[in-house]
């Protein structure tokens, strides 16, 4: 049986970590959805396959600065 332990970090630090983790999952989900779009949908949004490939190569932690708060 595994036990999850938490450090003695402040609750603010814990919230920050949880927020960043939640954000990373949201980014991964959005990038998976982007990858599933067909050429017509990409064209409608003004994106090329190269734009999509570039976005998909980024890590989950690599998000726009205005997302970081």
PDB file of N, CA, C and O in Angstrom:
ATOM      1  N   UNK A   1       0.849  -1.172   0.000  1.00  0.00           N
ATOM      2  CA  UNK A   1       0.000   0.000   0.000  1.00  0.00           C
ATOM      3  C   UNK A   1       0.894   1.235   0.000  1.00  0.00           C
ATOM      4  O   UNK A   1       1.844   1.314   0.756  1.00  0.00           O
ATOM      5  N   UNK A   2       0.580   2.193  -0.855  1.00  0.00           N
ATOM      6  CA  UNK A   2       1.377   3.414  -0.952  1.00  0.00           C
ATOM      7  C   UNK A   2       0.720   4.528  -0.148  1.00  0.00           C
ATOM      8  O   UNK A   2      -0.502   4.608  -0.066  1.00  0.00           O
ATOM      9  N   UNK A   3       1.553   5.356   0.441  1.00  0.00           N
ATOM     10  CA  UNK A   3       1.065   6.501   1.183  1.00  0.00           C
ATOM     11  C   UNK A   3       1.607   7.760   0.544  1.00  0.00           C
ATOM     12  O   UNK A   3       2.758   7.814   0.136  1.00  0.00           O
ATOM     13  N   UNK A   4       0.766   8.755   0.451  1.00  0.00           N
ATOM     14  CA  UNK A   4       1.183  10.041  -0.082  1.00  0.00           C
ATOM     15  C   UNK A   4       1.461  10.948   1.101  1.00  0.00           C
ATOM     16  O   UNK A   4       0.623  11.115   1.986  1.00  0.00           O
ATOM     17  N   UNK A   5       2.638  11.523   1.107  1.00  0.00           N
ATOM     18  CA  UNK A   5       2.982  12.443   2.181  1.00  0.00           C
ATOM     19  C   UNK A   5       3.134  13.834   1.600  1.00  0.00           C
ATOM     20  O   UNK A   5       3.429  14.006   0.427  1.00  0.00           O
ATOM     21  N   UNK A   6       2.922  14.813   2.428  1.00  0.00           N
ATOM     22  CA  UNK A   6       3.094  16.195   1.999  1.00  0.00           C
ATOM     23  C   UNK A   6       4.207  16.811   2.811  1.00  0.00           C
ATOM     24  O   UNK A   6       4.450  16.432   3.962  1.00  0.00           O
ATOM     25  N   UNK A   7       4.870  17.768   2.209  1.00  0.00           N
ATOM     26  CA  UNK A   7       5.939  18.444   2.931  1.00  0.00           C
ATOM     27  C   UNK A   7       5.333  19.490   3.859  1.00  0.00           C
ATOM     28  O   UNK A   7       4.141  19.758   3.827  1.00  0.00           O
ATOM     29  N   UNK A   8       6.180  20.129   4.605  1.00  0.00           N
ATOM     30  CA  UNK A   8       5.704  21.158   5.526  1.00  0.00           C
ATOM     31  C   UNK A   8       5.678  22.521   4.862  1.00  0.00           C
ATOM     32  O   UNK A   8       5.729  23.536   5.523  1.00  0.00           O
ATOM     33  N   UNK A   9       5.582  22.547   3.536  1.00  0.00           N
ATOM     34  CA  UNK A   9       5.522  23.816   2.807  1.00  0.00           C
ATOM     35  C   UNK A   9       4.238  24.551   3.167  1.00  0.00           C
ATOM     36  O   UNK A   9       3.247  23.954   3.571  1.00  0.00           O
ATOM     37  N   UNK A  10       4.278  25.842   2.993  1.00  0.00           N
ATOM     38  CA  UNK A  10       3.085  26.638   3.306  1.00  0.00           C
ATOM     39  C   UNK A  10       1.949  26.273   2.370  1.00  0.00           C
ATOM     40  O   UNK A  10       2.140  25.732   1.301  1.00  0.00           O
ATOM     41  N   UNK A  11       0.734  26.593   2.791  1.00  0.00           N
ATOM     42  CA  UNK A  11      -0.418  26.273   1.953  1.00  0.00           C
ATOM     43  C   UNK A  11      -0.373  27.069   0.657  1.00  0.00           C
ATOM     44  O   UNK A  11      -0.857  26.618  -0.363  1.00  0.00           O
ATOM     45  N   UNK A  12       0.226  28.239   0.672  1.00  0.00           N
ATOM     46  CA  UNK A  12       0.354  29.026  -0.554  1.00  0.00           C
ATOM     47  C   UNK A  12       1.214  28.276  -1.560  1.00  0.00           C
ATOM     48  O   UNK A  12       0.900  28.215  -2.732  1.00  0.00           O
ATOM     49  N   UNK A  13       2.306  27.685  -1.113  1.00  0.00           N
ATOM     50  CA  UNK A  13       3.167  26.911  -1.991  1.00  0.00           C
ATOM     51  C   UNK A  13       2.452  25.695  -2.542  1.00  0.00           C
ATOM     52  O   UNK A  13       2.587  25.349  -3.705  1.00  0.00           O
ATOM     53  N   UNK A  14       1.655  25.038  -1.726  1.00  0.00           N
ATOM     54  CA  UNK A  14       0.899  23.876  -2.165  1.00  0.00           C
ATOM     55  C   UNK A  14      -0.137  24.268  -3.205  1.00  0.00           C
ATOM     56  O   UNK A  14      -0.330  23.577  -4.187  1.00  0.00           O
ATOM     57  N   UNK A  15      -0.816  25.369  -2.999  1.00  0.00           N
ATOM     58  CA  UNK A  15      -1.805  25.839  -3.957  1.00  0.00           C
ATOM     59  C   UNK A  15      -1.129  26.188  -5.269  1.00  0.00           C
ATOM     60  O   UNK A  15      -1.651  25.923  -6.334  1.00  0.00           O
ATOM     61  N   UNK A  16       0.054  26.802  -5.184  1.00  0.00           N
ATOM     62  CA  UNK A  16       0.787  27.159  -6.391  1.00  0.00           C
ATOM     63  C   UNK A  16       1.135  25.898  -7.171  1.00  0.00           C
ATOM     64  O   UNK A  16       0.924  25.834  -8.372  1.00  0.00           O
ATOM     65  N   UNK A  17       1.604  24.870  -6.506  1.00  0.00           N
ATOM     66  CA  UNK A  17       1.966  23.630  -7.167  1.00  0.00           C
ATOM     67  C   UNK A  17       0.755  22.957  -7.787  1.00  0.00           C
ATOM     68  O   UNK A  17       0.805  22.485  -8.922  1.00  0.00           O
ATOM     69  N   UNK A  18      -0.333  22.927  -7.067  1.00  0.00           N
ATOM     70  CA  UNK A  18      -1.550  22.323  -7.588  1.00  0.00           C
ATOM     71  C   UNK A  18      -2.066  23.118  -8.781  1.00  0.00           C
ATOM     72  O   UNK A  18      -2.486  22.546  -9.780  1.00  0.00           O
ATOM     73  N   UNK A  19      -1.992  24.428  -8.685  1.00  0.00           N
ATOM     74  CA  UNK A  19      -2.429  25.281  -9.783  1.00  0.00           C
ATOM     75  C   UNK A  19      -1.581  25.032 -11.028  1.00  0.00           C
ATOM     76  O   UNK A  19      -2.104  24.927 -12.134  1.00  0.00           O
ATOM     77  N   UNK A  20      -0.275  24.947 -10.851  1.00  0.00           N
ATOM     78  CA  UNK A  20       0.625  24.700 -11.988  1.00  0.00           C
ATOM     79  C   UNK A  20       0.368  23.325 -12.588  1.00  0.00           C
ATOM     80  O   UNK A  20       0.390  23.163 -13.803  1.00  0.00           O
ATOM     81  N   UNK A  21       0.112  22.344 -11.766  1.00  0.00           N
ATOM     82  CA  UNK A  21      -0.160  21.001 -12.254  1.00  0.00           C
ATOM     83  C   UNK A  21      -1.475  20.966 -13.030  1.00  0.00           C
ATOM     84  O   UNK A  21      -1.559  20.381 -14.114  1.00  0.00           O
ATOM     85  N   UNK A  22      -2.487  21.618 -12.493  1.00  0.00           N
ATOM     86  CA  UNK A  22      -3.775  21.703 -13.175  1.00  0.00           C
ATOM     87  C   UNK A  22      -3.614  22.402 -14.517  1.00  0.00           C
ATOM     88  O   UNK A  22      -4.170  21.976 -15.527  1.00  0.00           O
ATOM     89  N   UNK A  23      -2.846  23.464 -14.518  1.00  0.00           N
ATOM     90  CA  UNK A  23      -2.588  24.212 -15.749  1.00  0.00           C
ATOM     91  C   UNK A  23      -1.864  23.341 -16.777  1.00  0.00           C
ATOM     92  O   UNK A  23      -2.201  23.352 -17.960  1.00  0.00           O
ATOM     93  N   UNK A  24      -0.901  22.562 -16.327  1.00  0.00           N
ATOM     94  CA  UNK A  24      -0.148  21.694 -17.244  1.00  0.00           C
ATOM     95  C   UNK A  24      -1.069  20.661 -17.887  1.00  0.00           C
ATOM     96  O   UNK A  24      -0.970  20.399 -19.094  1.00  0.00           O
ATOM     97  N   UNK A  25      -1.974  20.084 -17.114  1.00  0.00           N
ATOM     98  CA  UNK A  25      -2.917  19.119 -17.684  1.00  0.00           C
ATOM     99  C   UNK A  25      -3.843  19.791 -18.693  1.00  0.00           C
ATOM    100  O   UNK A  25      -4.184  19.213 -19.723  1.00  0.00           O
ATOM    101  N   UNK A  26      -4.262  21.012 -18.401  1.00  0.00           N
ATOM    102  CA  UNK A  26      -5.123  21.749 -19.341  1.00  0.00           C
ATOM    103  C   UNK A  26      -4.379  22.020 -20.648  1.00  0.00           C
ATOM    104  O   UNK A  26      -4.946  21.869 -21.734  1.00  0.00           O
ATOM    105  N   UNK A  27      -3.122  22.403 -20.540  1.00  0.00           N
ATOM    106  CA  UNK A  27      -2.315  22.664 -21.739  1.00  0.00           C
ATOM    107  C   UNK A  27      -2.155  21.385 -22.553  1.00  0.00           C
ATOM    108  O   UNK A  27      -2.310  21.403 -23.784  1.00  0.00           O
ATOM    109  N   UNK A  28      -1.869  20.279 -21.901  1.00  0.00           N
ATOM    110  CA  UNK A  28      -1.730  19.008 -22.620  1.00  0.00           C
ATOM    111  C   UNK A  28      -3.030  18.622 -23.315  1.00  0.00           C
ATOM    112  O   UNK A  28      -3.014  18.167 -24.464  1.00  0.00           O
ATOM    113  N   UNK A  29      -4.148  18.817 -22.636  1.00  0.00           N
ATOM    114  CA  UNK A  29      -5.445  18.490 -23.226  1.00  0.00           C
ATOM    115  C   UNK A  29      -5.714  19.360 -24.455  1.00  0.00           C
ATOM    116  O   UNK A  29      -6.143  18.878 -25.506  1.00  0.00           O
ATOM    117  N   UNK A  30      -5.430  20.654 -24.352  1.00  0.00           N
ATOM    118  CA  UNK A  30      -5.651  21.566 -25.473  1.00  0.00           C
ATOM    119  C   UNK A  30      -4.745  21.224 -26.650  1.00  0.00           C
ATOM    120  O   UNK A  30      -5.176  21.286 -27.813  1.00  0.00           O
ATOM    121  N   UNK A  31      -3.522  20.858 -26.367  1.00  0.00           N
ATOM    122  CA  UNK A  31      -2.603  20.506 -27.461  1.00  0.00           C
ATOM    123  C   UNK A  31      -3.006  19.198 -28.128  1.00  0.00           C
ATOM    124  O   UNK A  31      -2.852  19.047 -29.338  1.00  0.00           O
ATOM    125  N   UNK A  32      -3.545  18.258 -27.371  1.00  0.00           N
ATOM    126  CA  UNK A  32      -4.060  17.017 -27.985  1.00  0.00           C
ATOM    127  C   UNK A  32      -5.234  17.326 -28.901  1.00  0.00           C
ATOM    128  O   UNK A  32      -5.365  16.755 -29.983  1.00  0.00           O
ATOM    129  N   UNK A  33      -6.095  18.234 -28.462  1.00  0.00           N
ATOM    130  CA  UNK A  33      -7.233  18.625 -29.296  1.00  0.00           C
ATOM    131  C   UNK A  33      -6.760  19.332 -30.561  1.00  0.00           C
ATOM    132  O   UNK A  33      -7.296  19.099 -31.648  1.00  0.00           O
ATOM    133  N   UNK A  34      -5.769  20.168 -30.446  1.00  0.00           N
ATOM    134  CA  UNK A  34      -5.193  20.853 -31.599  1.00  0.00           C
ATOM    135  C   UNK A  34      -4.638  19.848 -32.599  1.00  0.00           C
ATOM    136  O   UNK A  34      -4.825  19.992 -33.805  1.00  0.00           O
ATOM    137  N   UNK A  35      -3.995  18.815 -32.101  1.00  0.00           N
ATOM    138  CA  UNK A  35      -3.399  17.798 -32.970  1.00  0.00           C
ATOM    139  C   UNK A  35      -4.450  17.040 -33.770  1.00  0.00           C
ATOM    140  O   UNK A  35      -4.157  16.529 -34.857  1.00  0.00           O
ATOM    141  N   UNK A  36      -5.671  16.970 -33.257  1.00  0.00           N
ATOM    142  CA  UNK A  36      -6.736  16.217 -33.936  1.00  0.00           C
ATOM    143  C   UNK A  36      -7.471  17.027 -35.005  1.00  0.00           C
ATOM    144  O   UNK A  36      -8.282  16.475 -35.744  1.00  0.00           O
ATOM    145  N   UNK A  37      -7.216  18.322 -35.096  1.00  0.00           N
ATOM    146  CA  UNK A  37      -7.918  19.141 -36.076  1.00  0.00           C
ATOM    147  C   UNK A  37      -7.465  18.817 -37.493  1.00  0.00           C
ATOM    148  O   UNK A  37      -6.282  18.562 -37.734  1.00  0.00           O
ATOM    149  N   UNK A  38      -8.410  18.871 -38.421  1.00  0.00           N
ATOM    150  CA  UNK A  38      -8.053  18.605 -39.815  1.00  0.00           C
ATOM    151  C   UNK A  38      -7.555  19.896 -40.485  1.00  0.00           C
ATOM    152  O   UNK A  38      -7.591  20.976 -39.901  1.00  0.00           O
ATOM    153  N   UNK A  39      -7.090  19.767 -41.723  1.00  0.00           N
ATOM    154  CA  UNK A  39      -6.493  20.889 -42.448  1.00  0.00           C
ATOM    155  C   UNK A  39      -7.481  22.036 -42.628  1.00  0.00           C
ATOM    156  O   UNK A  39      -7.100  23.208 -42.541  1.00  0.00           O
ATOM    157  N   UNK A  40      -8.753  21.717 -42.860  1.00  0.00           N
ATOM    158  CA  UNK A  40      -9.760  22.766 -43.057  1.00  0.00           C
ATOM    159  C   UNK A  40      -9.959  23.580 -41.777  1.00  0.00           C
ATOM    160  O   UNK A  40     -10.055  24.812 -41.817  1.00  0.00           O
ATOM    161  N   UNK A  41     -10.004  22.911 -40.639  1.00  0.00           N
ATOM    162  CA  UNK A  41     -10.173  23.612 -39.362  1.00  0.00           C
ATOM    163  C   UNK A  41      -8.954  24.477 -39.061  1.00  0.00           C
ATOM    164  O   UNK A  41      -9.095  25.615 -38.598  1.00  0.00           O
ATOM    165  N   UNK A  42      -7.773  23.954 -39.335  1.00  0.00           N
ATOM    166  CA  UNK A  42      -6.554  24.743 -39.121  1.00  0.00           C
ATOM    167  C   UNK A  42      -6.559  25.972 -40.016  1.00  0.00           C
ATOM    168  O   UNK A  42      -6.205  27.076 -39.590  1.00  0.00           O
ATOM    169  N   UNK A  43      -6.958  25.790 -41.266  1.00  0.00           N
ATOM    170  CA  UNK A  43      -7.020  26.908 -42.211  1.00  0.00           C
ATOM    171  C   UNK A  43      -7.989  27.973 -41.709  1.00  0.00           C
ATOM    172  O   UNK A  43      -7.709  29.176 -41.808  1.00  0.00           O
ATOM    173  N   UNK A  44      -9.131  27.562 -41.200  1.00  0.00           N
ATOM    174  CA  UNK A  44     -10.123  28.500 -40.667  1.00  0.00           C
ATOM    175  C   UNK A  44      -9.552  29.351 -39.533  1.00  0.00           C
ATOM    176  O   UNK A  44      -9.942  30.498 -39.353  1.00  0.00           O
ATOM    177  N   UNK A  45      -8.643  28.771 -38.764  1.00  0.00           N
ATOM    178  CA  UNK A  45      -8.026  29.488 -37.636  1.00  0.00           C
ATOM    179  C   UNK A  45      -6.759  30.219 -38.044  1.00  0.00           C
ATOM    180  O   UNK A  45      -6.132  30.880 -37.223  1.00  0.00           O
ATOM    181  N   UNK A  46      -6.358  30.064 -39.296  1.00  0.00           N
ATOM    182  CA  UNK A  46      -5.140  30.728 -39.760  1.00  0.00           C
ATOM    183  C   UNK A  46      -3.873  30.041 -39.317  1.00  0.00           C
ATOM    184  O   UNK A  46      -2.832  30.677 -39.177  1.00  0.00           O
ATOM    185  N   UNK A  47      -3.952  28.751 -39.080  1.00  0.00           N
ATOM    186  CA  UNK A  47      -2.790  27.977 -38.639  1.00  0.00           C
ATOM    187  C   UNK A  47      -2.320  27.043 -39.747  1.00  0.00           C
ATOM    188  O   UNK A  47      -3.120  26.572 -40.554  1.00  0.00           O
ATOM    189  N   UNK A  48      -1.040  26.771 -39.740  1.00  0.00           N
ATOM    190  CA  UNK A  48      -0.474  25.784 -40.653  1.00  0.00           C
ATOM    191  C   UNK A  48      -0.104  24.547 -39.859  1.00  0.00           C
ATOM    192  O   UNK A  48      -0.052  24.578 -38.621  1.00  0.00           O
ATOM    193  N   UNK A  49       0.185  23.472 -40.566  1.00  0.00           N
ATOM    194  CA  UNK A  49       0.623  22.257 -39.877  1.00  0.00           C
ATOM    195  C   UNK A  49       1.946  22.508 -39.158  1.00  0.00           C
ATOM    196  O   UNK A  49       2.191  21.967 -38.082  1.00  0.00           O
ATOM    197  N   UNK A  50       2.780  23.380 -39.721  1.00  0.00           N
ATOM    198  CA  UNK A  50       4.048  23.731 -39.064  1.00  0.00           C
ATOM    199  C   UNK A  50       3.788  24.442 -37.733  1.00  0.00           C
ATOM    200  O   UNK A  50       4.499  24.196 -36.744  1.00  0.00           O
ATOM    201  N   UNK A  51       2.775  25.312 -37.686  1.00  0.00           N
ATOM    202  CA  UNK A  51       2.400  25.976 -36.431  1.00  0.00           C
ATOM    203  C   UNK A  51       1.990  24.943 -35.381  1.00  0.00           C
ATOM    204  O   UNK A  51       2.383  25.023 -34.222  1.00  0.00           O
ATOM    205  N   UNK A  52       1.197  23.983 -35.816  1.00  0.00           N
ATOM    206  CA  UNK A  52       0.719  22.934 -34.917  1.00  0.00           C
ATOM    207  C   UNK A  52       1.889  22.088 -34.422  1.00  0.00           C
ATOM    208  O   UNK A  52       2.014  21.813 -33.230  1.00  0.00           O
ATOM    209  N   UNK A  53       2.760  21.687 -35.342  1.00  0.00           N
ATOM    210  CA  UNK A  53       3.919  20.874 -34.957  1.00  0.00           C
ATOM    211  C   UNK A  53       4.798  21.605 -33.952  1.00  0.00           C
ATOM    212  O   UNK A  53       5.291  21.001 -32.991  1.00  0.00           O
ATOM    213  N   UNK A  54       4.974  22.901 -34.149  1.00  0.00           N
ATOM    214  CA  UNK A  54       5.776  23.709 -33.222  1.00  0.00           C
ATOM    215  C   UNK A  54       5.123  23.726 -31.838  1.00  0.00           C
ATOM    216  O   UNK A  54       5.794  23.560 -30.823  1.00  0.00           O
ATOM    217  N   UNK A  55       3.812  23.927 -31.803  1.00  0.00           N
ATOM    218  CA  UNK A  55       3.089  23.955 -30.528  1.00  0.00           C
ATOM    219  C   UNK A  55       3.161  22.600 -29.822  1.00  0.00           C
ATOM    220  O   UNK A  55       3.338  22.527 -28.609  1.00  0.00           O
ATOM    221  N   UNK A  56       3.032  21.540 -30.591  1.00  0.00           N
ATOM    222  CA  UNK A  56       3.048  20.199 -29.996  1.00  0.00           C
ATOM    223  C   UNK A  56       4.419  19.813 -29.454  1.00  0.00           C
ATOM    224  O   UNK A  56       4.525  18.963 -28.581  1.00  0.00           O
ATOM    225  N   UNK A  57       5.470  20.451 -29.956  1.00  0.00           N
ATOM    226  CA  UNK A  57       6.817  20.123 -29.486  1.00  0.00           C
ATOM    227  C   UNK A  57       7.159  20.809 -28.158  1.00  0.00           C
ATOM    228  O   UNK A  57       8.149  20.461 -27.520  1.00  0.00           O
ATOM    229  N   UNK A  58       6.338  21.758 -27.740  1.00  0.00           N
ATOM    230  CA  UNK A  58       6.583  22.476 -26.490  1.00  0.00           C
ATOM    231  C   UNK A  58       6.203  21.604 -25.293  1.00  0.00           C
ATOM    232  O   UNK A  58       5.341  20.750 -25.382  1.00  0.00           O
ATOM    233  N   UNK A  59       6.855  21.845 -24.176  1.00  0.00           N
ATOM    234  CA  UNK A  59       6.537  21.086 -22.965  1.00  0.00           C
ATOM    235  C   UNK A  59       5.257  21.625 -22.331  1.00  0.00           C
ATOM    236  O   UNK A  59       4.809  22.730 -22.638  1.00  0.00           O
ATOM    237  N   UNK A  60       4.701  20.859 -21.436  1.00  0.00           N
ATOM    238  CA  UNK A  60       3.471  21.269 -20.748  1.00  0.00           C
ATOM    239  C   UNK A  60       3.701  22.506 -19.893  1.00  0.00           C
ATOM    240  O   UNK A  60       2.772  23.256 -19.614  1.00  0.00           O
ATOM    241  N   UNK A  61       4.937  22.751 -19.483  1.00  0.00           N
ATOM    242  CA  UNK A  61       5.240  23.890 -18.623  1.00  0.00           C
ATOM    243  C   UNK A  61       5.492  25.150 -19.438  1.00  0.00           C
ATOM    244  O   UNK A  61       5.547  26.235 -18.882  1.00  0.00           O
ATOM    245  N   UNK A  62       5.652  24.998 -20.746  1.00  0.00           N
ATOM    246  CA  UNK A  62       5.941  26.123 -21.624  1.00  0.00           C
ATOM    247  C   UNK A  62       4.625  26.740 -22.080  1.00  0.00           C
ATOM    248  O   UNK A  62       4.004  26.286 -23.031  1.00  0.00           O
ATOM    249  N   UNK A  63       4.186  27.773 -21.361  1.00  0.00           N
ATOM    250  CA  UNK A  63       2.915  28.430 -21.651  1.00  0.00           C
ATOM    251  C   UNK A  63       3.161  29.927 -21.828  1.00  0.00           C
ATOM    252  O   UNK A  63       4.193  30.447 -21.407  1.00  0.00           O
ATOM    253  N   UNK A  64       2.224  30.637 -22.421  1.00  0.00           N
ATOM    254  CA  UNK A  64       2.384  32.095 -22.577  1.00  0.00           C
ATOM    255  C   UNK A  64       2.573  32.770 -21.233  1.00  0.00           C
ATOM    256  O   UNK A  64       2.036  32.344 -20.211  1.00  0.00           O
ATOM    257  N   UNK A  65       3.326  33.859 -21.252  1.00  0.00           N
ATOM    258  CA  UNK A  65       3.643  34.580 -20.012  1.00  0.00           C
ATOM    259  C   UNK A  65       2.384  35.062 -19.288  1.00  0.00           C
ATOM    260  O   UNK A  65       2.341  35.050 -18.054  1.00  0.00           O
ATOM    261  N   UNK A  66       1.356  35.470 -20.029  1.00  0.00           N
ATOM    262  CA  UNK A  66       0.164  35.993 -19.368  1.00  0.00           C
ATOM    263  C   UNK A  66      -0.623  34.892 -18.640  1.00  0.00           C
ATOM    264  O   UNK A  66      -1.490  35.197 -17.830  1.00  0.00           O
ATOM    265  N   UNK A  67      -0.324  33.635 -18.896  1.00  0.00           N
ATOM    266  CA  UNK A  67      -0.959  32.542 -18.166  1.00  0.00           C
ATOM    267  C   UNK A  67      -0.324  32.351 -16.796  1.00  0.00           C
ATOM    268  O   UNK A  67      -0.917  31.771 -15.902  1.00  0.00           O
ATOM    269  N   UNK A  68       0.915  32.760 -16.655  1.00  0.00           N
ATOM    270  CA  UNK A  68       1.677  32.492 -15.421  1.00  0.00           C
ATOM    271  C   UNK A  68       1.284  33.407 -14.279  1.00  0.00           C
ATOM    272  O   UNK A  68       1.593  33.126 -13.140  1.00  0.00           O
ATOM    273  N   UNK A  69       0.637  34.515 -14.598  1.00  0.00           N
ATOM    274  CA  UNK A  69       0.161  35.423 -13.566  1.00  0.00           C
ATOM    275  C   UNK A  69       1.165  36.194 -12.907  1.00  0.00           C
ATOM    276  O   UNK A  69       1.992  36.511 -12.398  1.00  0.00           O
TER     277      UNK A  69
END
